Amino acid sequence: MVESTDKRLLQRESLLRISRALTQQLDTARVLELVIEVAVDLLAGTSGLIALPDPDGVMAVAAASALPA
């Protein structure tokens, strides 16, 4: 029960960080970096990325966190 409550609190704090960034930042790249960092942390991952289509429809990495070299 306590673990579940702690996890929910962490999720809410993470969403609050993203919400603050969305209202404070006009820099889309910085917001995407924060989103991927929070997502990797919440999912207990080791790395992650966000890919968005470029004008030609080709997927390109828009933000990444701890990708292997």
Short mmCIF file of C-alpha atoms in Angstrom, two decimals:
data_model
loop_
_atom_site.label_atom_id
_atom_site.label_comp_id
_atom_site.label_asym_id
_atom_site.label_seq_id
_atom_site.Cartn_x
_atom_site.Cartn_y
_atom_site.Cartn_z
CA MET A 1 0.00 0.00 0.00
CA VAL A 2 2.78 2.45 0.94
CA GLU A 3 4.74 1.53 -2.19
CA SER A 4 1.68 2.22 -4.34
CA THR A 5 1.18 5.59 -2.64
CA ASP A 6 4.85 6.48 -3.11
CA LYS A 7 4.66 5.56 -6.79
CA ARG A 8 1.57 7.72 -7.31
CA LEU A 9 3.26 10.63 -5.55
CA LEU A 10 6.30 10.27 -7.80
CA GLN A 11 4.05 10.20 -10.86
CA ARG A 12 2.22 13.35 -9.75
CA GLU A 13 5.47 15.16 -9.02
CA SER A 14 6.78 14.19 -12.45
CA LEU A 15 3.64 15.41 -14.19
CA LEU A 16 3.88 18.66 -12.25
CA ARG A 17 7.47 19.14 -13.49
CA ILE A 18 6.30 18.66 -17.07
CA SER A 19 3.32 20.99 -16.56
CA ARG A 20 5.60 23.70 -15.19
CA ALA A 21 7.96 23.30 -18.12
CA LEU A 22 5.08 23.60 -20.58
CA THR A 23 3.92 26.85 -19.01
CA GLN A 24 7.40 28.33 -18.52
CA GLN A 25 9.28 27.15 -21.60
CA LEU A 26 8.71 28.23 -25.15
CA ASP A 27 11.57 26.00 -26.25
CA THR A 28 9.97 22.81 -27.58
CA ALA A 29 13.30 20.96 -27.58
CA ARG A 30 13.81 21.62 -23.85
CA VAL A 31 10.27 20.49 -23.02
CA LEU A 32 10.78 17.26 -25.01
CA GLU A 33 14.09 16.65 -23.19
CA LEU A 34 12.33 16.99 -19.86
CA VAL A 35 9.48 14.71 -20.98
CA ILE A 36 11.86 11.91 -22.02
CA GLU A 37 13.94 12.27 -18.84
CA VAL A 38 10.82 12.01 -16.68
CA ALA A 39 9.43 9.10 -18.73
CA VAL A 40 12.66 7.11 -18.43
CA ASP A 41 12.73 7.77 -14.69
CA LEU A 42 9.07 6.86 -14.13
CA LEU A 43 9.40 3.64 -16.12
CA ALA A 44 12.67 2.75 -14.36
CA GLY A 45 14.32 2.61 -17.76
CA THR A 46 17.92 3.13 -18.71
CA SER A 47 17.41 5.21 -21.86
CA GLY A 48 14.74 6.51 -24.19
CA LEU A 49 13.97 8.76 -27.09
CA ILE A 50 11.18 10.77 -28.67
CA ALA A 51 10.99 10.68 -32.46
CA LEU A 52 8.90 13.11 -34.49
CA PRO A 53 8.32 13.27 -38.23
CA ASP A 54 10.31 15.85 -40.17
CA PRO A 55 8.65 17.85 -42.98
CA ASP A 56 9.17 14.90 -45.37
CA GLY A 57 7.51 12.47 -42.95
CA VAL A 58 10.79 10.78 -41.97
CA MET A 59 11.09 10.09 -38.26
CA ALA A 60 13.90 11.97 -36.53
CA VAL A 61 15.05 11.94 -32.91
CA ALA A 62 13.70 15.06 -31.20
CA ALA A 63 14.93 14.23 -27.68
CA ALA A 64 16.91 11.44 -26.08
CA SER A 65 18.04 10.37 -22.64
CA ALA A 66 21.10 8.23 -21.92
CA LEU A 67 21.27 6.49 -25.29
CA PRO A 68 24.23 4.14 -25.70
CA ALA A 69 27.06 5.52 -27.82
#
